[in-house]
Coordinates of C-alpha atoms (C1' of nucleotides) in Angstrom, one line a residue:
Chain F
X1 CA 14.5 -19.3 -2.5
X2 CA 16.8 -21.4 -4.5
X3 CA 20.2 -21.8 -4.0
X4 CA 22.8 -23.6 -6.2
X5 CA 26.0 -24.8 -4.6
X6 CA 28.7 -25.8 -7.3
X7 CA 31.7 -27.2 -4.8
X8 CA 33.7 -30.3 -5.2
X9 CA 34.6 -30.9 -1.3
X10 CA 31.8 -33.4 0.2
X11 CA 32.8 -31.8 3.7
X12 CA 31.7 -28.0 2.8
X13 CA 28.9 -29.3 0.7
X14 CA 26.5 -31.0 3.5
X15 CA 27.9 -28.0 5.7
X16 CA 26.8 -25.4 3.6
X17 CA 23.4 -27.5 2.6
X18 CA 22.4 -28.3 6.1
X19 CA 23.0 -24.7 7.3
X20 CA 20.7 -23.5 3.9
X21 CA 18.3 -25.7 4.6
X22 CA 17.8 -25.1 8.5
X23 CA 17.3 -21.5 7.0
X24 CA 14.6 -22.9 4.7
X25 CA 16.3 -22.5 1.1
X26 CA 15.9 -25.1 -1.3
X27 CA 19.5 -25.9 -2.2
X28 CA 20.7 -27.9 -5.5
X29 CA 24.2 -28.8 -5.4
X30 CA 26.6 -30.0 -8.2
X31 CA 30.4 -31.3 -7.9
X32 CA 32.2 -30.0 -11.2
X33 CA 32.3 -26.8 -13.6
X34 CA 31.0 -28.2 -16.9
X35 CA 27.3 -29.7 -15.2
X36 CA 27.9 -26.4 -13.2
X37 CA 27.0 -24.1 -15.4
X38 CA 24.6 -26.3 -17.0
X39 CA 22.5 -26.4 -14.1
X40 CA 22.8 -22.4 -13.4
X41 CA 21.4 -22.1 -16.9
X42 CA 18.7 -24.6 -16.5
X43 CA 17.6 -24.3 -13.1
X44 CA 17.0 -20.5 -12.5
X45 CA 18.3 -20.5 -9.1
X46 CA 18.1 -17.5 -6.9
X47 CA 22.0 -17.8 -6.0
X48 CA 24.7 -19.4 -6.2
X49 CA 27.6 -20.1 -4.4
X50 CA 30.5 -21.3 -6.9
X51 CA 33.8 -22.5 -5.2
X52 CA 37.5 -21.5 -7.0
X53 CA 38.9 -24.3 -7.5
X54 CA 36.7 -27.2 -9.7
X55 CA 37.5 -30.3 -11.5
X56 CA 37.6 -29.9 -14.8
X57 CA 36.8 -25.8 -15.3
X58 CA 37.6 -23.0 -12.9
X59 CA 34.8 -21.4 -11.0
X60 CA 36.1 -18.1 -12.7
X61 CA 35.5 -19.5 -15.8
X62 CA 32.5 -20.8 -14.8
X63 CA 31.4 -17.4 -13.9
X64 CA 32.2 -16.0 -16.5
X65 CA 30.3 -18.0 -18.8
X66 CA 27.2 -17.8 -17.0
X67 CA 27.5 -14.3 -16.9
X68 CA 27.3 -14.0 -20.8
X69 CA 23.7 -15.5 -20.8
X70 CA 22.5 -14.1 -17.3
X71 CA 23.5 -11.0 -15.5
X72 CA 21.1 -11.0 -12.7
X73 CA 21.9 -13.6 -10.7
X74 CA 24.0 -13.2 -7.9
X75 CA 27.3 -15.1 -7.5
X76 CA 29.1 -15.9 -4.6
X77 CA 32.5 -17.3 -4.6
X78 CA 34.1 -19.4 -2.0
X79 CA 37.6 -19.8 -1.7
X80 CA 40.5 -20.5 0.0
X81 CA 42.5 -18.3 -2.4
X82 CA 43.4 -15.0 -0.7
X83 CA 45.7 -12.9 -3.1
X84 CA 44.2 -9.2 -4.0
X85 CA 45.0 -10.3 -7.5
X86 CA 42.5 -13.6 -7.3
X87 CA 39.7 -11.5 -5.4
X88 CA 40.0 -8.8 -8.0
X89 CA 39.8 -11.4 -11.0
X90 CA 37.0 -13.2 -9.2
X91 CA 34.8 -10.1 -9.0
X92 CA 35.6 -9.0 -12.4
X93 CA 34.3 -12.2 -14.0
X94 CA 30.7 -11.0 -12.4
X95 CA 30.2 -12.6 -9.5
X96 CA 28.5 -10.3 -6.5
X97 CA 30.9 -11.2 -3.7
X98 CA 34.0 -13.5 -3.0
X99 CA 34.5 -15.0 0.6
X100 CA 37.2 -17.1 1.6
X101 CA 37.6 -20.1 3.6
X102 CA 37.2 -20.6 6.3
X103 CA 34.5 -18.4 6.7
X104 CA 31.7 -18.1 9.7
X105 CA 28.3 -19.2 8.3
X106 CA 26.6 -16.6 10.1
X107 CA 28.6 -14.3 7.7
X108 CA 28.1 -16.6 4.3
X109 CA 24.1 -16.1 5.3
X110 CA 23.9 -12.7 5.8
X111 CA 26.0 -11.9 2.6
X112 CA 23.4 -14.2 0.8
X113 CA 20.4 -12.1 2.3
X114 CA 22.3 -8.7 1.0
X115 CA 22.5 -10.1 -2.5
X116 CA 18.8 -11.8 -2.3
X117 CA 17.5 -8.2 -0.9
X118 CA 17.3 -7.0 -4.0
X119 CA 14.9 -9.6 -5.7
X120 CA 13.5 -10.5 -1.9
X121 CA 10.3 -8.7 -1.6
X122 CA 8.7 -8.0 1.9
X123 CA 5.4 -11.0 1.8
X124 CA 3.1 -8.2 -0.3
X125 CA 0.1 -10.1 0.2
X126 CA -2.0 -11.1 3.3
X127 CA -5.1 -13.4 3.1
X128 CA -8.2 -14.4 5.1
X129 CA -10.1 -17.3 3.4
X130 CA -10.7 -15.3 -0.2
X131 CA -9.5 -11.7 0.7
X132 CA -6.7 -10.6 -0.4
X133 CA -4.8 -7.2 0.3
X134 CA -1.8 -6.4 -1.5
X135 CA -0.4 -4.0 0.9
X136 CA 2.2 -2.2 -2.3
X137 CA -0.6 -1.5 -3.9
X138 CA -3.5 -1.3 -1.3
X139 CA -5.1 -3.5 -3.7
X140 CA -8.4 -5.7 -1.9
X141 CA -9.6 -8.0 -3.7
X142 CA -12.3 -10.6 -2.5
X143 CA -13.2 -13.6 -4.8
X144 CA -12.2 -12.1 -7.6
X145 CA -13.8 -8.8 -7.3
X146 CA -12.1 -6.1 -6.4
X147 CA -13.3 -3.8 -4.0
X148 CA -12.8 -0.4 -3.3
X149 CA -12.0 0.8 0.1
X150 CA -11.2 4.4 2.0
X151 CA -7.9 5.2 4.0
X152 CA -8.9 4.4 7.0
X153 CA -11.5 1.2 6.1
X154 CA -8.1 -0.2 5.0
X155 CA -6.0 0.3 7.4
X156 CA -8.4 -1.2 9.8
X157 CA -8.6 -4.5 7.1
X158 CA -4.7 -4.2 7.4
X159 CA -4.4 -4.3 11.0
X160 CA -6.7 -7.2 11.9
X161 CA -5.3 -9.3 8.9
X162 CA -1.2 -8.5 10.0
X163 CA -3.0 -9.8 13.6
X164 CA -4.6 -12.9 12.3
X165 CA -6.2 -15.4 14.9
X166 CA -5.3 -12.8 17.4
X167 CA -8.2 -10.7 18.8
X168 CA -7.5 -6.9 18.5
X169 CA -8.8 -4.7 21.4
X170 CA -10.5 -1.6 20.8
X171 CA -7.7 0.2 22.9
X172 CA -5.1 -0.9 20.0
X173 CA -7.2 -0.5 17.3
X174 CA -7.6 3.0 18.1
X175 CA -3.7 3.8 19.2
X176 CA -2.4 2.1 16.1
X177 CA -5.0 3.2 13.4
X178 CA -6.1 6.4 14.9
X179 CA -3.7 7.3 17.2
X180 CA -5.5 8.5 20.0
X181 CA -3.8 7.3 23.5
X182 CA -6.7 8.6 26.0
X183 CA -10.3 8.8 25.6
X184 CA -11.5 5.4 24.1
X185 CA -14.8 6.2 24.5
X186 CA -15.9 6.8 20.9
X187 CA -17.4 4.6 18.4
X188 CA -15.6 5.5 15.1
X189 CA -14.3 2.2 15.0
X190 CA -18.2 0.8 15.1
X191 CA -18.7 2.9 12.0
X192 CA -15.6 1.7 9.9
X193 CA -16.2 -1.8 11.1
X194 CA -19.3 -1.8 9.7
X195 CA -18.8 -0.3 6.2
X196 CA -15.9 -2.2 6.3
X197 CA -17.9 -5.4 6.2
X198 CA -20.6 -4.5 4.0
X199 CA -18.5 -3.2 1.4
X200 CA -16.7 -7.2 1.8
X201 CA -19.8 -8.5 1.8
X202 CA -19.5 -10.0 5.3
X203 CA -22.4 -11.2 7.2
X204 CA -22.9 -12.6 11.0
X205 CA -22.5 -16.2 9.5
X206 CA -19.9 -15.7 7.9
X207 CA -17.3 -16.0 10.5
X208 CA -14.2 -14.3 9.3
X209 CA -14.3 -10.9 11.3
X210 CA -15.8 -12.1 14.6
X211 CA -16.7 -9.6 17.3
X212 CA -15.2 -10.4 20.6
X213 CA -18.0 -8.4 23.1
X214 CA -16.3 -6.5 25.7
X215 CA -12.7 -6.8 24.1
X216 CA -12.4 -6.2 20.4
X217 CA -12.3 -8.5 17.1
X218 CA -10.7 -11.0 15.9
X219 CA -9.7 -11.9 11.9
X220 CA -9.8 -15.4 11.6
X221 CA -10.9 -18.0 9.4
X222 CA -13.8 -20.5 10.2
Chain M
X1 CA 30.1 8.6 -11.0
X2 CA 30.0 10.5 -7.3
X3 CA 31.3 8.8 -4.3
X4 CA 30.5 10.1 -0.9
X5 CA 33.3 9.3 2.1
X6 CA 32.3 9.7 5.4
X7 CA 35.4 8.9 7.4
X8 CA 37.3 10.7 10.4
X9 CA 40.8 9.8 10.0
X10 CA 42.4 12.3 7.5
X11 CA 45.5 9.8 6.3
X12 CA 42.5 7.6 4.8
X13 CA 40.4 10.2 3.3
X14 CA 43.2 11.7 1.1
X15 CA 44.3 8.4 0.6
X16 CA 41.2 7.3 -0.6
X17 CA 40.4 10.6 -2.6
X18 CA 43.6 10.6 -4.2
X19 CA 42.9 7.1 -5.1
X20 CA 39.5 7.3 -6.4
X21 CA 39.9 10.4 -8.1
X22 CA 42.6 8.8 -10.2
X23 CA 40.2 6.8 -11.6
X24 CA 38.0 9.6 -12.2
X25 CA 35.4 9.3 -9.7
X26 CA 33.6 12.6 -8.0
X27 CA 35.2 12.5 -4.5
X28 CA 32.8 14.2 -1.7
X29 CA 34.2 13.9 2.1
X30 CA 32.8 14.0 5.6
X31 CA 33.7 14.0 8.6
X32 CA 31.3 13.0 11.1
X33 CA 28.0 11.1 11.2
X34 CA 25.6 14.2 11.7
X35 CA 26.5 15.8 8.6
X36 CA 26.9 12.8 7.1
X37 CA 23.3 11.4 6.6
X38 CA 22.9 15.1 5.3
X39 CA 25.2 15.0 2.9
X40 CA 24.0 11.4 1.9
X41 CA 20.4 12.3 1.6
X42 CA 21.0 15.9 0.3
X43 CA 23.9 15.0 -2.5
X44 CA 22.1 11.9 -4.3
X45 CA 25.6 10.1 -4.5
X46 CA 26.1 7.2 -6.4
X47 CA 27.6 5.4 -3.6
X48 CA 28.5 5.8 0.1
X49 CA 32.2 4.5 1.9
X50 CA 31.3 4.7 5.5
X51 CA 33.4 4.4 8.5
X52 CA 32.1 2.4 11.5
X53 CA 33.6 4.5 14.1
X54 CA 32.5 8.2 13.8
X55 CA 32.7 10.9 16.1
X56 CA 29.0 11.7 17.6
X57 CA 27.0 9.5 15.8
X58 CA 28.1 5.6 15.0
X59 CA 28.7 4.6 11.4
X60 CA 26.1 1.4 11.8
X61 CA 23.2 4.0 12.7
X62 CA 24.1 6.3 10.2
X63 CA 23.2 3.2 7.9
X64 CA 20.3 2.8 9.0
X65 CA 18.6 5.8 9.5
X66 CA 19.6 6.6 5.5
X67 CA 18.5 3.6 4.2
X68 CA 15.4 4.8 6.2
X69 CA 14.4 7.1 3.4
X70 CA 16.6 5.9 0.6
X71 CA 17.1 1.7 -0.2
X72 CA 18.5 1.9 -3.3
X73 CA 21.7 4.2 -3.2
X74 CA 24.9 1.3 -2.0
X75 CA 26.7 2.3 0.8
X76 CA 29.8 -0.2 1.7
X77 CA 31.5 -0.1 5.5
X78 CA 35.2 0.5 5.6
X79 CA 36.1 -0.9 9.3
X80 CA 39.2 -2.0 11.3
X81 CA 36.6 -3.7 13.5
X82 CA 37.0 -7.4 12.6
X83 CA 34.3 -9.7 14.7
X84 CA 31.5 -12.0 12.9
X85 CA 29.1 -9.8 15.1
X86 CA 30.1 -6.5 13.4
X87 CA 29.9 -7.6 10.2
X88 CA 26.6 -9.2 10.5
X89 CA 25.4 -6.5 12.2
X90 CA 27.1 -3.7 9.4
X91 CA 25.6 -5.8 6.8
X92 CA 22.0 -6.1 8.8
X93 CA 21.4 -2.7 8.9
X94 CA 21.3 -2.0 5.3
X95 CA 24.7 -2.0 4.2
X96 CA 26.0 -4.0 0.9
X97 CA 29.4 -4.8 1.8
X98 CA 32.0 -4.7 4.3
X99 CA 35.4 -4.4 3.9
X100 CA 37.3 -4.6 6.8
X101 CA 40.9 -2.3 7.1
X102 CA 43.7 -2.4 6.1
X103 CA 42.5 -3.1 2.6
X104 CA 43.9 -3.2 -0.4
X105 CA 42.8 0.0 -2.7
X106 CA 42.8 -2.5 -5.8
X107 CA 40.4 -4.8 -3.9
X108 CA 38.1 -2.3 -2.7
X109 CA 37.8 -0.4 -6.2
X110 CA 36.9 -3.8 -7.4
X111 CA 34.2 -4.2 -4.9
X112 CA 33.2 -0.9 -5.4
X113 CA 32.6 -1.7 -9.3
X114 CA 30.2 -4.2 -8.2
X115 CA 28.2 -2.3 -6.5
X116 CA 27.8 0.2 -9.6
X117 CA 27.9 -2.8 -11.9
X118 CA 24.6 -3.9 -10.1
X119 CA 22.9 -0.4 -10.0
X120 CA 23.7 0.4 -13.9
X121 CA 21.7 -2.9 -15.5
X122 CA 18.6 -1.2 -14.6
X123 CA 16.7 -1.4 -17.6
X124 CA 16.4 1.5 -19.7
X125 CA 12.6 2.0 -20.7
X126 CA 10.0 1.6 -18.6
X127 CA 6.3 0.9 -19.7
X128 CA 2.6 1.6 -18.1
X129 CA 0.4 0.9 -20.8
X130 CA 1.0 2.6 -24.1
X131 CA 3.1 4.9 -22.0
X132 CA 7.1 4.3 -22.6
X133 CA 9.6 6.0 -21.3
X134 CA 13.6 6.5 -21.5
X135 CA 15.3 6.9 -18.6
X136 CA 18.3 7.6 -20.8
X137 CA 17.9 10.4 -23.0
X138 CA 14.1 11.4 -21.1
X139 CA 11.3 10.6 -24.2
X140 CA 8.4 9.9 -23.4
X141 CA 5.9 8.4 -26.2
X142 CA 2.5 7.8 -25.2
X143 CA 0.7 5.6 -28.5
X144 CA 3.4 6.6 -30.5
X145 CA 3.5 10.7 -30.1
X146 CA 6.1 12.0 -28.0
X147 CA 5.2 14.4 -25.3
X148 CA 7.6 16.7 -23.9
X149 CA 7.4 16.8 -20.1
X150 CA 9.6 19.1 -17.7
X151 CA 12.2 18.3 -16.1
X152 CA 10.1 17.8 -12.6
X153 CA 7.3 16.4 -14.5
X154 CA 9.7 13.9 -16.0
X155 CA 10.7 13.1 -12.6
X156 CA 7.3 12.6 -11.0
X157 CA 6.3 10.1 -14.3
X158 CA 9.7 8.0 -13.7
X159 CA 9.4 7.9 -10.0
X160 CA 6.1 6.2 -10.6
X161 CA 6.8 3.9 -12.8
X162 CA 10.1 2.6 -11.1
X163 CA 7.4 1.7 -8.9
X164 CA 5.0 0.6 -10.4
X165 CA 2.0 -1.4 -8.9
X166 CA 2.7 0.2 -5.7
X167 CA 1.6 3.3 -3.8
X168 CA 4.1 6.1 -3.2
X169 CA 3.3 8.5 -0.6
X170 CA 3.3 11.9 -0.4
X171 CA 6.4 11.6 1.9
X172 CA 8.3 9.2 -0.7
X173 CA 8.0 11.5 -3.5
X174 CA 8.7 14.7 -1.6
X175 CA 11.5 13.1 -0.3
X176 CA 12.7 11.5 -3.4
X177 CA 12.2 14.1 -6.0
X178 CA 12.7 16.9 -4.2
X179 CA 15.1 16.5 -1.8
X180 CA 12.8 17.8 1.0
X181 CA 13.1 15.5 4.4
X182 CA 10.6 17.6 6.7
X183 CA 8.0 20.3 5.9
X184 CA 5.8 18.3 3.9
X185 CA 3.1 20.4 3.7
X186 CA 3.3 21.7 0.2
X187 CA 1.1 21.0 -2.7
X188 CA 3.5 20.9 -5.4
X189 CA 3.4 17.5 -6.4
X190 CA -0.5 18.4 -7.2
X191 CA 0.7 21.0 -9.2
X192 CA 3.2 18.8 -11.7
X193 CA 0.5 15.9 -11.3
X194 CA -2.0 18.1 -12.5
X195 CA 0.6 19.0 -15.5
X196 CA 1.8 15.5 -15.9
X197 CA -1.7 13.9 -16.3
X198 CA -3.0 17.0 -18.7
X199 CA -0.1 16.3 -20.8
X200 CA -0.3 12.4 -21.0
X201 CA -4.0 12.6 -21.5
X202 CA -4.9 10.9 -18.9
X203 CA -8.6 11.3 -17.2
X204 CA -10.5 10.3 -14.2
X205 CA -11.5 7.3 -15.9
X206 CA -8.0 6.4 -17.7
X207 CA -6.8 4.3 -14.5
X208 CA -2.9 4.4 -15.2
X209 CA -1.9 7.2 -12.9
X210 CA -4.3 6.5 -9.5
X211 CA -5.1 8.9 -6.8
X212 CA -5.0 6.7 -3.4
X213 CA -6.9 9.4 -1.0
X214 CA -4.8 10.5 2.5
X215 CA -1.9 8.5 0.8
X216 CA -0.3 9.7 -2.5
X217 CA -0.4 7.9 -6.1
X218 CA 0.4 4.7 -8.0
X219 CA 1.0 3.6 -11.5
X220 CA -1.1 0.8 -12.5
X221 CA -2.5 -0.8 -15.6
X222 CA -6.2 -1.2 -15.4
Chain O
dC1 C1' 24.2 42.2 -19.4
dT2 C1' 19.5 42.6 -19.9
dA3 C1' 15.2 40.9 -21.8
dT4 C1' 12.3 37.2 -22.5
dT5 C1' 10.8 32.8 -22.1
dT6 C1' 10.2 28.7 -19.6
dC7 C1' 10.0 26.2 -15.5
dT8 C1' 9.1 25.8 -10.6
dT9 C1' 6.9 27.1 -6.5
dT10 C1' 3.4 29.4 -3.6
dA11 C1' -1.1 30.5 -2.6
dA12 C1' -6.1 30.4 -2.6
dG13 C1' -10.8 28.8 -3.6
dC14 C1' -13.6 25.1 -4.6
dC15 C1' -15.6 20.7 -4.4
dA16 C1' -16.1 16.1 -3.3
dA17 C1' -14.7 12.1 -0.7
dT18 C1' -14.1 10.8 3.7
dC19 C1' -14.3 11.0 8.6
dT20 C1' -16.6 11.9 12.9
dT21 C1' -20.4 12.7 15.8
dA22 C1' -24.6 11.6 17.5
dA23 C1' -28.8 9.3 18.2
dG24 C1' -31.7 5.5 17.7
dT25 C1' -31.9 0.4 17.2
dT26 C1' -30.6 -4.3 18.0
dG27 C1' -29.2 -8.2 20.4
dA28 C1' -26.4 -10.8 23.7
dA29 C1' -25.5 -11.9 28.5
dA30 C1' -26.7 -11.8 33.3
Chain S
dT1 C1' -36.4 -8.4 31.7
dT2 C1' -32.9 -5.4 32.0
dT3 C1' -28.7 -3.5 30.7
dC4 C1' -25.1 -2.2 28.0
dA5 C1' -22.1 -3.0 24.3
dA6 C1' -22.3 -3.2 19.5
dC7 C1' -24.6 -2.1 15.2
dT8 C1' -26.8 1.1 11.9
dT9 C1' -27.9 5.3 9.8
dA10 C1' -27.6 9.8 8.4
dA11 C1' -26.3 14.6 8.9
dG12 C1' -22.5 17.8 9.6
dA13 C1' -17.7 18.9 9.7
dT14 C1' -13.3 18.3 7.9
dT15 C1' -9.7 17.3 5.1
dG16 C1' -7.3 16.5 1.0
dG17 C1' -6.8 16.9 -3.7
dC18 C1' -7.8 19.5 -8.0
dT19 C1' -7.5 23.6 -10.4
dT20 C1' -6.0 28.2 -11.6
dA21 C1' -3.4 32.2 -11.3
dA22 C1' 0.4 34.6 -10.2
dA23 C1' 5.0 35.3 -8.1
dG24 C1' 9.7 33.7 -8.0
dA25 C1' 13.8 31.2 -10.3
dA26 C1' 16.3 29.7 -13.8
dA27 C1' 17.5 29.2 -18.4
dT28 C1' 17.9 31.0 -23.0
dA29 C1' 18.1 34.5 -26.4
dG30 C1' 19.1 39.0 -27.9

DNA sequence: CTATTTCTTTAAGCCAATCTTAAGTTGAAA
DNA sequence: TTTCAACTTAAGATTGGCTTAAAGAAATAG
């Protein structure tokens, strides 16, 4: 995730960019209005977090430019201007949300991860060497091909590739795919697992869904 | 545009009904948490004011038991409680903004305006294939012949494509087109699929409109 | 206000996909 | 070699979804 930070204060800059970073966004940072928006244009940032008061332009004008050639982004202001009147003005030239200073970071961050929500999609896909499941769309695909499994052949694929490198015990497998909290002795999960890795094409060499004797399985790659 | 108030103090609710009904906004009021997630899940507003402290049940798990079944609708905390914590912690559990009292109407009928600004740029047609599909004035064209769907078929059709590439359950639709939150055990939406899928022409073997066996449907091109 | 049409919901039967059981076979570990 | 867990297979049971028909609501027309 991509953050922009147009702020002219060196101070608030490495604050706000070492605090992004330690979360793992990519931050880009710029000093004045006019390469400001230049950069929001060209750099198709996730966010951005535009400060008041700029050399040059004002970060309501700023907004309000960048909001005639994109409407999606979210903008953030921060500022150290607390009238109604400037909150209202900020929020009408587009931008998402308008903090002021000084302001806890633990806030700023979680007011970036309400606007980034939206666009921020749960991780959809989960791998094991060349499968793939899409779990939105239930979609397994192995090199390629895709390949067609039932309910409950899924859900066991799910399950042992959300536990990766962890071996999976028959007693969970069967509470969390089956439901069934007594009375393990049954060997539906023998069945599944075995469709399950002919219909992926698995065989004992290939070592992706290893069999732990006596205690479960195990998803893991070579 | 309908706004849904669940707050306990009686001074704030006329104040804010007055208010927001001056600028023509459908005013609904509650009183206490209970009814409230009701009322939220029941009314389809197009946005929630909520109250952190409620009598019975807490405004922060009022939040997030609604945005259990619904993630879309905004829902903004009105709170005299003023601590980092609580606003992370309001914002965390599903809540778009938090606005903390006293308040300035102006300032809070601003930051309500974002929140519809955001929900109202959702684009207008949708597409699956040769399918298209107005959410504004309902057409649906499939290879350039209109078909005329139902009101609940019309439904069905846009629920699925709002989502498309991934599976919506039984549950989801129930819950989402027909307003049922328990008793799922009705085989209406086989009915209207049945409908839908006669009327768009679609067959076993046309994949746009996928049966996902023990789960419920998706939309998806080929 | 009543009749008629259209839309929505309920109900029931059918069929096929899927799940479970069970029994025989294999193979690893002691 | 023996034992027992895991694998394999196939038959039988079950469920879930499709379809149709008809009853119940709601909207529209007369």
């Amino acid at each position: 995730m991509k953050i922009l930070i147009i702020e002219d204060e060196p101070g608030i800059i490495s604050f706000l960019k070492q605090g992004l970073e330690e979360e793992h966004f990519e931050v880009h940072t710029c000093t004045n209005g006019k390469d400001g928006i230049e950069l929001m244009l060209r750099e198709s940032s996730d966010l951005v977090l535009l400060d008041w008061m700029l050399p040059g332009l004002p970060g309501i004008e700023v907004c309000k430019r960048f909001r005639e050639h994109n409407s999606k982004t979210p903008v953030i202001f921060l500022t150290a201007r607390d009238t109604v009147h400037d909150t209202i003005a900020g929020l009408q030239s587009g931008a998402n949300d308008y903090i002021k200073k000084p302001f806890h970071f633990e806030e700023l961050l979680e007011r970036i991860r309400v606007q980034l929500r939206t666009s921020l999609k749960e991780p959809a896909v989960l791998k094991l060497a060349d499968i793939q499941i899409d779990v939105n769309s239930h979609m397994v695909v192995r090199s390629g091909n895709e390949i067609y499994l039932t309910q409950k052949e899924y859900e066991l694929l799910e399950y042992l590739l959300r536990n990766k490198d962890k071996v999976c015990t028959r007693k969970e497998i069967i509470e969390n795919i089956w439901n069934i909290h007594f009375d393990y002795n049954t060997s539906v999960i023998d069945v599944f697992m075995n469709s399950l890795r002919k219909k992926l094409g698995l065989h004992k060499q290939d070592d992706l869904i290893h069999t732990i004797r006596g205690v479960g399985f195990i998803a893991r790659e070579s």
